[in-house]
mmCIF file of C-alpha atoms and ligand atoms in Angstrom:
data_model
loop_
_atom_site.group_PDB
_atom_site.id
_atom_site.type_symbol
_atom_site.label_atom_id
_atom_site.label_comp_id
_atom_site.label_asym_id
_atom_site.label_seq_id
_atom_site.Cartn_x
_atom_site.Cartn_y
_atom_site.Cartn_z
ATOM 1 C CA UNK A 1 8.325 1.427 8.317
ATOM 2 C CA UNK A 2 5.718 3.249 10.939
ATOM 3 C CA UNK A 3 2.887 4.863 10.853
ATOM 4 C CA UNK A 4 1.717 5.919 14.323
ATOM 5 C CA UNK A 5 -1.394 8.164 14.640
ATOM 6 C CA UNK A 6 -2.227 9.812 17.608
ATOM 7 C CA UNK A 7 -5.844 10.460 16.929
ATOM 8 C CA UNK A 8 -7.989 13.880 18.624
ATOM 9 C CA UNK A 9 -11.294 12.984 17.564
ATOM 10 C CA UNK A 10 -12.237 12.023 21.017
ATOM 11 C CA UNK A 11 -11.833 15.672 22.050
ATOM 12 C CA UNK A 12 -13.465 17.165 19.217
ATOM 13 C CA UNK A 13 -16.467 15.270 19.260
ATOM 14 C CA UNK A 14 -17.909 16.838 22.181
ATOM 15 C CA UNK A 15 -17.847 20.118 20.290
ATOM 16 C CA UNK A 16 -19.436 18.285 17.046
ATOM 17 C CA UNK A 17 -15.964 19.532 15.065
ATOM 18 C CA UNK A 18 -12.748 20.871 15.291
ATOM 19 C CA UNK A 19 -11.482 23.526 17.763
ATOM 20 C CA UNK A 20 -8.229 25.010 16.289
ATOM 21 C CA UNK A 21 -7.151 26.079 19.582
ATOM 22 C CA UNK A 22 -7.588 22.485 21.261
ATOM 23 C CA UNK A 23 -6.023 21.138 18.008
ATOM 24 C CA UNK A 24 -2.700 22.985 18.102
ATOM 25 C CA UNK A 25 -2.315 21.882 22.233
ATOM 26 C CA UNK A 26 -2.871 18.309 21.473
ATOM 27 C CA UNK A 27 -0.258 18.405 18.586
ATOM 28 C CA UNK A 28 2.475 19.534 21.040
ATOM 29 C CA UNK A 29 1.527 17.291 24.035
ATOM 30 C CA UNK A 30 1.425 14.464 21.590
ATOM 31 C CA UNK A 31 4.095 15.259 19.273
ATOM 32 C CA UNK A 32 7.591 14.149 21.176
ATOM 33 C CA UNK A 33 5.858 10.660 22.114
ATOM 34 C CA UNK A 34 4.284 10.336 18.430
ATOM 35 C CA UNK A 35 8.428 10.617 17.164
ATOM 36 C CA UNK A 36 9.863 8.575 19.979
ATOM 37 C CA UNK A 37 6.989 5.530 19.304
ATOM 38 C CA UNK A 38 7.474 5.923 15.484
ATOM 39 C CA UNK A 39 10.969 5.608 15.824
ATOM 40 C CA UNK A 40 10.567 2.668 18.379
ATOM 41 C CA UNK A 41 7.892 0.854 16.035
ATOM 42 C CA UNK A 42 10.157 1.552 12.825
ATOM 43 C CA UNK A 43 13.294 -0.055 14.772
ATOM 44 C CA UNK A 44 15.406 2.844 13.708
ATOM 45 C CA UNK A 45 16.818 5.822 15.682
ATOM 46 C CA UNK A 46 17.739 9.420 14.454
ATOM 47 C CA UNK A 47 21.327 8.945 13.046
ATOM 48 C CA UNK A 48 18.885 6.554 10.056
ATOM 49 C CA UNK A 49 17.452 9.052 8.726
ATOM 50 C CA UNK A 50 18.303 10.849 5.494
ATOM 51 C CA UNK A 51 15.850 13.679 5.961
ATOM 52 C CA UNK A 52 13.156 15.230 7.956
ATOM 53 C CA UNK A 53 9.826 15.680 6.391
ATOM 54 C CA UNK A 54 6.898 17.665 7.789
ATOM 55 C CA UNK A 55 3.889 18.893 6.468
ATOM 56 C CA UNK A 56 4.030 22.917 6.536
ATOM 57 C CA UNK A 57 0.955 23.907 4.334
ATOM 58 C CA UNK A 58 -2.065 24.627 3.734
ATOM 59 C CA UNK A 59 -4.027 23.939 7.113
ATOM 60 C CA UNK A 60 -4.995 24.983 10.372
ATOM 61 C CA UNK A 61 -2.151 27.549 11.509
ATOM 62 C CA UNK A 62 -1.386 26.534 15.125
ATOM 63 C CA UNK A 63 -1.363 22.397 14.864
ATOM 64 C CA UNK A 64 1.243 22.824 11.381
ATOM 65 C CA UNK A 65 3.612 25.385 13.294
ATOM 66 C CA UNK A 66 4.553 22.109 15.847
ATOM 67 C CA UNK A 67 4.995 19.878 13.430
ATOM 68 C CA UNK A 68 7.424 23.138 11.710
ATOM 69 C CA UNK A 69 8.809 23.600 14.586
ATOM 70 C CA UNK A 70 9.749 20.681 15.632
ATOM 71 C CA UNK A 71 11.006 19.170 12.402
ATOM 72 C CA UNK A 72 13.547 22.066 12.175
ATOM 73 C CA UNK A 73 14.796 21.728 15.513
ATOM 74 C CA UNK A 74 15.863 17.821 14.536
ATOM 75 C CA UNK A 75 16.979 18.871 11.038
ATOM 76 C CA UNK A 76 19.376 22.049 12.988
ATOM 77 C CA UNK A 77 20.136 19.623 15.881
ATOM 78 C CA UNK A 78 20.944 15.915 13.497
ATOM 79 C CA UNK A 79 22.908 18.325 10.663
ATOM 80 C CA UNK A 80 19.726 16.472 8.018
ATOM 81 C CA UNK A 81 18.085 17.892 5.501
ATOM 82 C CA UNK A 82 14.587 19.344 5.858
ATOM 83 C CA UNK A 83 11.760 18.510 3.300
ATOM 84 C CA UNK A 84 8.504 20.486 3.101
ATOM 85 C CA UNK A 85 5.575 18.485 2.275
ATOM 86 C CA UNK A 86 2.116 20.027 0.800
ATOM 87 C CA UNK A 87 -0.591 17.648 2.769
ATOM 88 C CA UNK A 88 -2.691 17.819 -0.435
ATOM 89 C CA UNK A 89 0.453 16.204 -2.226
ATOM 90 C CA UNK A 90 0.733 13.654 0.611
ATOM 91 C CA UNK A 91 -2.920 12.714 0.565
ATOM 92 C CA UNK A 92 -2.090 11.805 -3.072
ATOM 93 C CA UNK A 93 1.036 9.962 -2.912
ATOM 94 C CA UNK A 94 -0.770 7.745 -0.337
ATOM 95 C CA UNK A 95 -2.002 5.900 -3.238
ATOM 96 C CA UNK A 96 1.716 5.104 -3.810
ATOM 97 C CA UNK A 97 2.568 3.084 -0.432
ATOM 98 C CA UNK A 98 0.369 0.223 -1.650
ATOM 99 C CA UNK A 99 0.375 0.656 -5.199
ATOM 100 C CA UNK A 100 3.578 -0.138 -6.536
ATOM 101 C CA UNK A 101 2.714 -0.226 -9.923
ATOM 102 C CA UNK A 102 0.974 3.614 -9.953
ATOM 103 C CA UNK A 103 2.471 5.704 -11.606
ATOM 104 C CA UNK A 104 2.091 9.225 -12.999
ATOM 105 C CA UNK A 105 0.210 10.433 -14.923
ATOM 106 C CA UNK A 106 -2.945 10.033 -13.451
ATOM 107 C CA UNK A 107 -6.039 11.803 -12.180
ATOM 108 C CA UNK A 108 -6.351 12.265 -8.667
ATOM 109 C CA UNK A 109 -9.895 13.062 -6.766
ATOM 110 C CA UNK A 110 -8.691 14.591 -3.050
ATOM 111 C CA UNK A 111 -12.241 15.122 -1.270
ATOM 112 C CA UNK A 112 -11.103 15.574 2.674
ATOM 113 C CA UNK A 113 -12.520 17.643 5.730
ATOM 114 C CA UNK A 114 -11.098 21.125 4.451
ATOM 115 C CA UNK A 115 -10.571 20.310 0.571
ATOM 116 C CA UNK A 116 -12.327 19.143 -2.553
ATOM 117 C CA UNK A 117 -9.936 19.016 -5.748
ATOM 118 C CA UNK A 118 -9.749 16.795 -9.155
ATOM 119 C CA UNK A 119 -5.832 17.243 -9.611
ATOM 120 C CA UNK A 120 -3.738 15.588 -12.410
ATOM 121 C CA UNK A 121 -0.548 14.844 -11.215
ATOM 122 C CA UNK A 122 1.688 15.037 -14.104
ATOM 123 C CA UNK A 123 4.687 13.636 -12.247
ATOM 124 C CA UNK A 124 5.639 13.018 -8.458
ATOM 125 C CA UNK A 125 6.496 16.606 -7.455
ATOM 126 C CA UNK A 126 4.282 18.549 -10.099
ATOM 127 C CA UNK A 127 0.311 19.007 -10.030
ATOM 128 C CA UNK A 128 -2.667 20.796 -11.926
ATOM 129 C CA UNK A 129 -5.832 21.342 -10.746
ATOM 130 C CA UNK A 130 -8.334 20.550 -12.856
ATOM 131 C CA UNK A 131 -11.665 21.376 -10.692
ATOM 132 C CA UNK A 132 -12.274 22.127 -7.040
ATOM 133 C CA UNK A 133 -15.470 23.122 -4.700
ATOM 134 C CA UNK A 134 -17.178 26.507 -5.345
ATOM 135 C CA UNK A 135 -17.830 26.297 -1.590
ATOM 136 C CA UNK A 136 -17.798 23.869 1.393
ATOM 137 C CA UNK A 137 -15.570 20.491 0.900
ATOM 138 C CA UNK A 138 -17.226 17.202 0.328
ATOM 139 C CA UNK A 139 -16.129 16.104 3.401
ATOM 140 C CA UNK A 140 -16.996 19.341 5.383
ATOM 141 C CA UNK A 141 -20.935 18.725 4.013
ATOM 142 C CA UNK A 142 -20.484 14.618 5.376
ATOM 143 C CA UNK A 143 -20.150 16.417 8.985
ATOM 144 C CA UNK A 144 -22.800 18.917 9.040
ATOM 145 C CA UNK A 145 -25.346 16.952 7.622
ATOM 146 C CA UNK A 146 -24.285 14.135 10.115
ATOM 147 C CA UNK A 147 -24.902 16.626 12.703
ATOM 148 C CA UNK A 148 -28.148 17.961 11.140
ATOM 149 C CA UNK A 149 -29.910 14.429 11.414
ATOM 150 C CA UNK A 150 -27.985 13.510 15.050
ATOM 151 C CA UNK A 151 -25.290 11.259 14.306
ATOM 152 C CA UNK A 152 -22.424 12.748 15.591
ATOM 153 C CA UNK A 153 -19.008 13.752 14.788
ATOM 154 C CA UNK A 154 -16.841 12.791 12.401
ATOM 155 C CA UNK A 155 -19.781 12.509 9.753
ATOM 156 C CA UNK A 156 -18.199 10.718 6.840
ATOM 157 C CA UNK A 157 -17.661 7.012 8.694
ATOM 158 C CA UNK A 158 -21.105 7.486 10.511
ATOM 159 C CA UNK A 159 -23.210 8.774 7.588
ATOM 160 C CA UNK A 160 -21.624 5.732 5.399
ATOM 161 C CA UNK A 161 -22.561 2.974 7.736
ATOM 162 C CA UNK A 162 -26.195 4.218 8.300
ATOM 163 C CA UNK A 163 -26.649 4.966 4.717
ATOM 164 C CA UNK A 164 -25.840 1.331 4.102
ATOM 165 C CA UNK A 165 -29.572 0.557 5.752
ATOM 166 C CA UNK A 166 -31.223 3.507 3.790
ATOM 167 C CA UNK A 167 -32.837 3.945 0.210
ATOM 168 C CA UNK A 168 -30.412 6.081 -1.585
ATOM 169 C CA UNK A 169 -33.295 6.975 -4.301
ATOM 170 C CA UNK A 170 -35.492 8.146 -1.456
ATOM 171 C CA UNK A 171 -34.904 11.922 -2.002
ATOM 172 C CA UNK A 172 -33.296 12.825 -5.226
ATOM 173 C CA UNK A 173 -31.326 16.308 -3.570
ATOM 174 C CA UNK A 174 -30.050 18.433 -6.613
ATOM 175 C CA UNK A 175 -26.491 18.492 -7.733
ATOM 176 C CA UNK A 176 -25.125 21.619 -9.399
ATOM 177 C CA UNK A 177 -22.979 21.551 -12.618
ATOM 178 C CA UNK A 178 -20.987 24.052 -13.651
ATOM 179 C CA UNK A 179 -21.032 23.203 -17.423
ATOM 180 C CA UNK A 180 -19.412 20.063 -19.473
ATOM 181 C CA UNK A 181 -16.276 21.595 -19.753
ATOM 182 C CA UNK A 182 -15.725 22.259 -15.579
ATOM 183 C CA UNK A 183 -15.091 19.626 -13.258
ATOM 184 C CA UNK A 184 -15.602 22.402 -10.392
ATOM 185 C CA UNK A 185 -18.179 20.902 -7.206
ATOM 186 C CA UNK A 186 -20.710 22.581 -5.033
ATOM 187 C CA UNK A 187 -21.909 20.703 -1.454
ATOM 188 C CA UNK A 188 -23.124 23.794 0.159
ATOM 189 C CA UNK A 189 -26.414 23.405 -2.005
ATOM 190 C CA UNK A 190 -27.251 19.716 -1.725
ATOM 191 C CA UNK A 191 -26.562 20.262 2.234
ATOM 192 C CA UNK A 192 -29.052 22.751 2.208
ATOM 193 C CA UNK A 193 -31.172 20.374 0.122
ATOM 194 C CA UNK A 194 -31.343 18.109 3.350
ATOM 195 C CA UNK A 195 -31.637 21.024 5.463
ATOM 196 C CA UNK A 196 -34.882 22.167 3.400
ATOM 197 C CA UNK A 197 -36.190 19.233 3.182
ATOM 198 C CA UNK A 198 -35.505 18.240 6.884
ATOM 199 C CA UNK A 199 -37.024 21.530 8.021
ATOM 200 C CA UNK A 200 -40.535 21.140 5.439
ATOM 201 C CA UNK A 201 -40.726 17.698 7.187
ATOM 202 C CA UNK A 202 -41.056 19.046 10.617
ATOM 203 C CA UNK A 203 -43.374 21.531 10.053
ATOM 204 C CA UNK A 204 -45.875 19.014 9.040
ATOM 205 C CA UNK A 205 -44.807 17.354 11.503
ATOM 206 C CA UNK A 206 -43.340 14.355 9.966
ATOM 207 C CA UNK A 207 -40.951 11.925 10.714
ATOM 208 C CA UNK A 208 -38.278 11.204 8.162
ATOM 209 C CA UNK A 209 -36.042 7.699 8.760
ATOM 210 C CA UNK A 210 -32.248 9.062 8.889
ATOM 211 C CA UNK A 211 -30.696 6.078 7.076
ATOM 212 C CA UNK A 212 -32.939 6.926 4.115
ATOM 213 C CA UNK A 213 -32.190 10.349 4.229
ATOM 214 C CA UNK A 214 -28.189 9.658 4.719
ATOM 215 C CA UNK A 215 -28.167 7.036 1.814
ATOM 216 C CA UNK A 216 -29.887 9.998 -0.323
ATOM 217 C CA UNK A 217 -26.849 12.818 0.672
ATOM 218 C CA UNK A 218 -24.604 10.205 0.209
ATOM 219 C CA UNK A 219 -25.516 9.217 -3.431
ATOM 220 C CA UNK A 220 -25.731 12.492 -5.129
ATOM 221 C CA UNK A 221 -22.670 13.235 -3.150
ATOM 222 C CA UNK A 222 -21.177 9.982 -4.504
ATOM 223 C CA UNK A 223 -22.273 10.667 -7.982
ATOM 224 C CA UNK A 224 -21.116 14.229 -8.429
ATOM 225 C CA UNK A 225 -17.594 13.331 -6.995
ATOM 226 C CA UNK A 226 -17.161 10.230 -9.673
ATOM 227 C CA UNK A 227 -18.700 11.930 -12.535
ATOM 228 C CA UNK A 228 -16.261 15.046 -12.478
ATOM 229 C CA UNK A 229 -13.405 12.645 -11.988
ATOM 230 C CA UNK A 230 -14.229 10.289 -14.750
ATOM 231 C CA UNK A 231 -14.745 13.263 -16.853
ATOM 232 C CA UNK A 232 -11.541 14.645 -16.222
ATOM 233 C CA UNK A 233 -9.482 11.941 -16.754
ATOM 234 C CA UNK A 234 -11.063 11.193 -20.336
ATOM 235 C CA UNK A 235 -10.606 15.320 -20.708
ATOM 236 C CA UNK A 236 -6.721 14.912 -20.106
ATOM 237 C CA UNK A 237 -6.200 11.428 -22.024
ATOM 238 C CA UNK A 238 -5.164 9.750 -19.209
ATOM 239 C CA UNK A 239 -5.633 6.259 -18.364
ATOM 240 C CA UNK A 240 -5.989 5.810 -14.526
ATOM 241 C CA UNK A 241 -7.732 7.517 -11.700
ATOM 242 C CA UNK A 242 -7.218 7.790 -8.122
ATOM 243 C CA UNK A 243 -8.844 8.409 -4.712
ATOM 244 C CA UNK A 244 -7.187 10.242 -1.815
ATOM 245 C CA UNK A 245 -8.127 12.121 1.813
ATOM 246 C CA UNK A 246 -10.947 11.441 4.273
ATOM 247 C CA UNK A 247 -14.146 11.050 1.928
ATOM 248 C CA UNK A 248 -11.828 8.278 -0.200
ATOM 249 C CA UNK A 249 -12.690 5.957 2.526
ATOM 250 C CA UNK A 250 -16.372 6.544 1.876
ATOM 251 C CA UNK A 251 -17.424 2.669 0.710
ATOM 252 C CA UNK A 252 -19.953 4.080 -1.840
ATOM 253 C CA UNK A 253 -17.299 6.098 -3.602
ATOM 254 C CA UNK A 254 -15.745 3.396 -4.248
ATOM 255 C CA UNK A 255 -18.273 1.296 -5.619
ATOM 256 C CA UNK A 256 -20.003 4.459 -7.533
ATOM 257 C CA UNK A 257 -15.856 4.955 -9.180
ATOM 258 C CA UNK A 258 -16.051 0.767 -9.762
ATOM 259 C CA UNK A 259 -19.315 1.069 -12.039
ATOM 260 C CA UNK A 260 -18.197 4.535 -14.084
ATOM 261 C CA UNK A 261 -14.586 3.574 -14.439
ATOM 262 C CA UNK A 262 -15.011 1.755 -18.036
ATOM 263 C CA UNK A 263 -11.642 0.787 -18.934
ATOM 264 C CA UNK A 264 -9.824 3.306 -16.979
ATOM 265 C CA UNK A 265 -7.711 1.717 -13.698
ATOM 266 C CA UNK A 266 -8.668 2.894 -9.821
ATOM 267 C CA UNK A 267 -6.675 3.485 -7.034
ATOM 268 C CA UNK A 268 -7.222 3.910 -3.488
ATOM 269 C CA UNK A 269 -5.725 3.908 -0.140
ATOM 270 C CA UNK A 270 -6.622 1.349 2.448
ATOM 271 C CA UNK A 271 -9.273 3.268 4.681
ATOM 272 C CA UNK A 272 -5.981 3.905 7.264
ATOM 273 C CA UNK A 273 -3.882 5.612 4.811
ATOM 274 C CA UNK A 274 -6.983 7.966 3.174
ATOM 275 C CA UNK A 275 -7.153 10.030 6.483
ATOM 276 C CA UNK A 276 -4.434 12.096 7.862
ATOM 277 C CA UNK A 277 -1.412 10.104 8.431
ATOM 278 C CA UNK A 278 2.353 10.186 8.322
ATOM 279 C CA UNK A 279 3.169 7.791 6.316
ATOM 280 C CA UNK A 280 1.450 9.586 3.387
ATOM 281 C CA UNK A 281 3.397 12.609 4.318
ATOM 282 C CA UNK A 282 6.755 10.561 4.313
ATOM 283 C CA UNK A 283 6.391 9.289 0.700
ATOM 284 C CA UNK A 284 5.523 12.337 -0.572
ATOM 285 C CA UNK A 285 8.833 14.262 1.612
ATOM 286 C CA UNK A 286 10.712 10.856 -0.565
ATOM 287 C CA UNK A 287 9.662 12.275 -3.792
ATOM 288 C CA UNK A 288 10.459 16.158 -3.109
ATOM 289 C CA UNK A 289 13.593 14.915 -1.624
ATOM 290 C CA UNK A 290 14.215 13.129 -4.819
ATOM 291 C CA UNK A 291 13.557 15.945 -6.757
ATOM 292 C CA UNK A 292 15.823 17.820 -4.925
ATOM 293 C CA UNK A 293 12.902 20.195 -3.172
ATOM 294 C CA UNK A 294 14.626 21.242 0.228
ATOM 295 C CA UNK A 295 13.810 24.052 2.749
ATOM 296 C CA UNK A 296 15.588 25.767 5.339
ATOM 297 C CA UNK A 297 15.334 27.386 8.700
ATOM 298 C CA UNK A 298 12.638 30.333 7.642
ATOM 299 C CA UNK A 299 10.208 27.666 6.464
ATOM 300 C CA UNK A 300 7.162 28.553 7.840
ATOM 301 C CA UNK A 301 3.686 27.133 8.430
ATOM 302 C CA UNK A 302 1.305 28.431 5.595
ATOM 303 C CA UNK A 303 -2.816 27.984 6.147
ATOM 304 C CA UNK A 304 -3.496 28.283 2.267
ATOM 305 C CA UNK A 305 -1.068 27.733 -0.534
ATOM 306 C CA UNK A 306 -2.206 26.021 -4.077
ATOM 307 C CA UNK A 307 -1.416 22.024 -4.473
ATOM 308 C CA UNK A 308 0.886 23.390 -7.926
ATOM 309 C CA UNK A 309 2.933 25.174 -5.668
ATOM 310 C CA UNK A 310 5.588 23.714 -3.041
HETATM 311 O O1 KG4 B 401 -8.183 13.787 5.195
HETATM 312 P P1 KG4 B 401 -8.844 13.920 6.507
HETATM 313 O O2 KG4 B 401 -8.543 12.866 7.544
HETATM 314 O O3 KG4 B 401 -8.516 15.282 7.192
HETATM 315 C C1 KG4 B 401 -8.425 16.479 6.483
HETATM 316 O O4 KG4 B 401 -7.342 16.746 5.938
HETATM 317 O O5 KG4 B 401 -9.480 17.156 6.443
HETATM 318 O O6 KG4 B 401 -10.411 13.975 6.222
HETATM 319 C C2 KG4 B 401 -11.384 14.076 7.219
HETATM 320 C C3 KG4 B 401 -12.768 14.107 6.569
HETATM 321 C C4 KG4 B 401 -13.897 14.340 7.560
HETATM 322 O O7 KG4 B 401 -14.738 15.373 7.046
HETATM 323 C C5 KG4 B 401 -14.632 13.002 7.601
HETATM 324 O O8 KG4 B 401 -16.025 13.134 7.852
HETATM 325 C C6 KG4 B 401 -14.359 12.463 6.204
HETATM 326 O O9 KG4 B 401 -13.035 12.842 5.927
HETATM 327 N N1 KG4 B 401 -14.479 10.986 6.146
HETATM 328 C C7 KG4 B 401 -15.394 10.355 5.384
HETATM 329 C C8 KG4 B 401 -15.248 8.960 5.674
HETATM 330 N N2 KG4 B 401 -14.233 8.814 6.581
HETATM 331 C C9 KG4 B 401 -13.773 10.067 6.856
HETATM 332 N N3 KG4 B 401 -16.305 10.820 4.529
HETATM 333 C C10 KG4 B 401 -17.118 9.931 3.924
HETATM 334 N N4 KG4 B 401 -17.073 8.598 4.153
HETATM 335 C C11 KG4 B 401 -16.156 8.066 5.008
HETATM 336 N N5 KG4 B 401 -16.130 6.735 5.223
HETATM 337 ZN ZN1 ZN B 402 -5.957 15.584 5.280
#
């Protein structure tokens, strides 16, 4: 009915990433004027609702204790349930907003700033993982590399319009594979493929053209992401496949999934609803709720907990 986003990027950028500290005081200056707007822009007020949903897990520690915080002072204060939502769980049931026909089973690729996981989610509320990164998160590896070659902060958006100007087959940097039978990633080692190669470059002192060089990180990026997930999904007899988080917005994942797809069907979020948002996080609270999945006044925020668990 809403979906209002009060963005921080602004004040991260300056820092070239996230400052957890800065993050958690910008949730609770923006957090009372986020509800009242969403309410206003929704047309609805409190006594509407039929539950409170907040995302309490996994993340950064300081900015989920507001949103915990605050959600269980309406739920204690409006006498409505309370409905803890795993943000790995909302990232996938974004594909559900404008997807009405998706339904589960399916395979789910989650590739965000923090998280990297091929998930099959065997019904609304319950979820396997499949494969996840060995190390940094596909999306984590879009920002340092962005930084590496001077394009700034967030990576992902920046790195996939330059790339769009580059020669993806300009520098082939090495993927790692984990065997046939693992759909497990690793990012660390094609960022320090650029890194390498960036570094040999300038001691012979070259110059390298950064489009080329982002349209090469992209594509074996790309290709590892939609190989694992195609794999996967033929693995677990399943017959469609889905996108979610930050790096789903990436416009070369998506036309990378288009060609490998065969006969399986792809989902994805519009660009909006692949990046953190609340609307993602409110159809996911309308499945738990469904399922009857409620929490009380000790819920907590937790910085790690597994996407099976909630
Ligand atoms: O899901 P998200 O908004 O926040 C987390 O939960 O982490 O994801 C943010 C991540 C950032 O690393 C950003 O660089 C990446 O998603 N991202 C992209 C694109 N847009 C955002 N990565 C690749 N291509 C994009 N177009
Ligand atoms: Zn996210």
């Amino acid at each position: 009915m809403s979906n209002i986003i009060s963005t921080q990027i602004k004040t991260h950028r300056k820092y070239g990433g996230v400052v957890p500290e800065i993050a958690s005081r910008k949730h609770l200056e923006a957090i009372s004027g986020v509800i009242e707007e969403s309410l206003l822009a929704a047309n609805v007020t409190f006594d509407d609702l039929d539950a409170l949903a907040v995302t309490y897990a996994p993340g950064l520690v300081g900015a989920l204790l507001v949103g915990v915080s605050t959600a269980k002072a309406l739920a204690f204060s409006l006498h409505k349930p309370l409905v803890g939502v795993h943000h790995i769980r909302a990232h996938i049931c974004a594909n559900y907003i404008e997807h009405k026909d998706l339904e589960p089973p399916f395979v789910c690729l989650v590739a965000s700033g923090g998280h990297s996981h091929i998930i099959l989610a065997e019904s609304y509320t319950k979820y396997k993982i499949l494969g996840q990164t060995r190390d940094d998160a596909a999306g984590e590896a879009f920002d340092k590399v962005a930084r590496v070659i001077g394009l700034g902060y967030p990576g992902g958006p920046v790195i996939d319009k330059e790339a769009k100007n580059g020669n993806p087959d300009f520098v082939a940097f090495k993927q790692v594979s984990f065997g046939k039978d693992s759909f497990d990633f690793s990012f660390s080692g094609i960022k320090t493929g650029v890194i390498n190669y960036l570094h040999n470059l300038e001691q012979k002192g070259e110059t390298y053209n950064r489009a080329d060089i982002a349209a090469s990180f992209q594509k074996s990026v790309v290709e590892v992401l939609s190989k694992n997930l195609v794999a996967a999904a033929k693995k677990y007899g399943v017959d469609k496949i889905a996108i979610a988080g930050g790096v789903a917005a990436n416009s070369a994942l998506r036309s990378e999934l288009e060609k490998r797809k065969e006969n399986l069907k792809l989902y994805y979020p519009s660009p909006i609803l692949c990046t953190d948002n609340a609307a993602m996080t409110a159809c996911c609270g309308y499945y738990e709720f469904l399922n009857g999945n409620f929490k009380d006044m000790t819920l907590n925020a937790i910085p790690y907990l597994s996407v099976e668990q909630n």
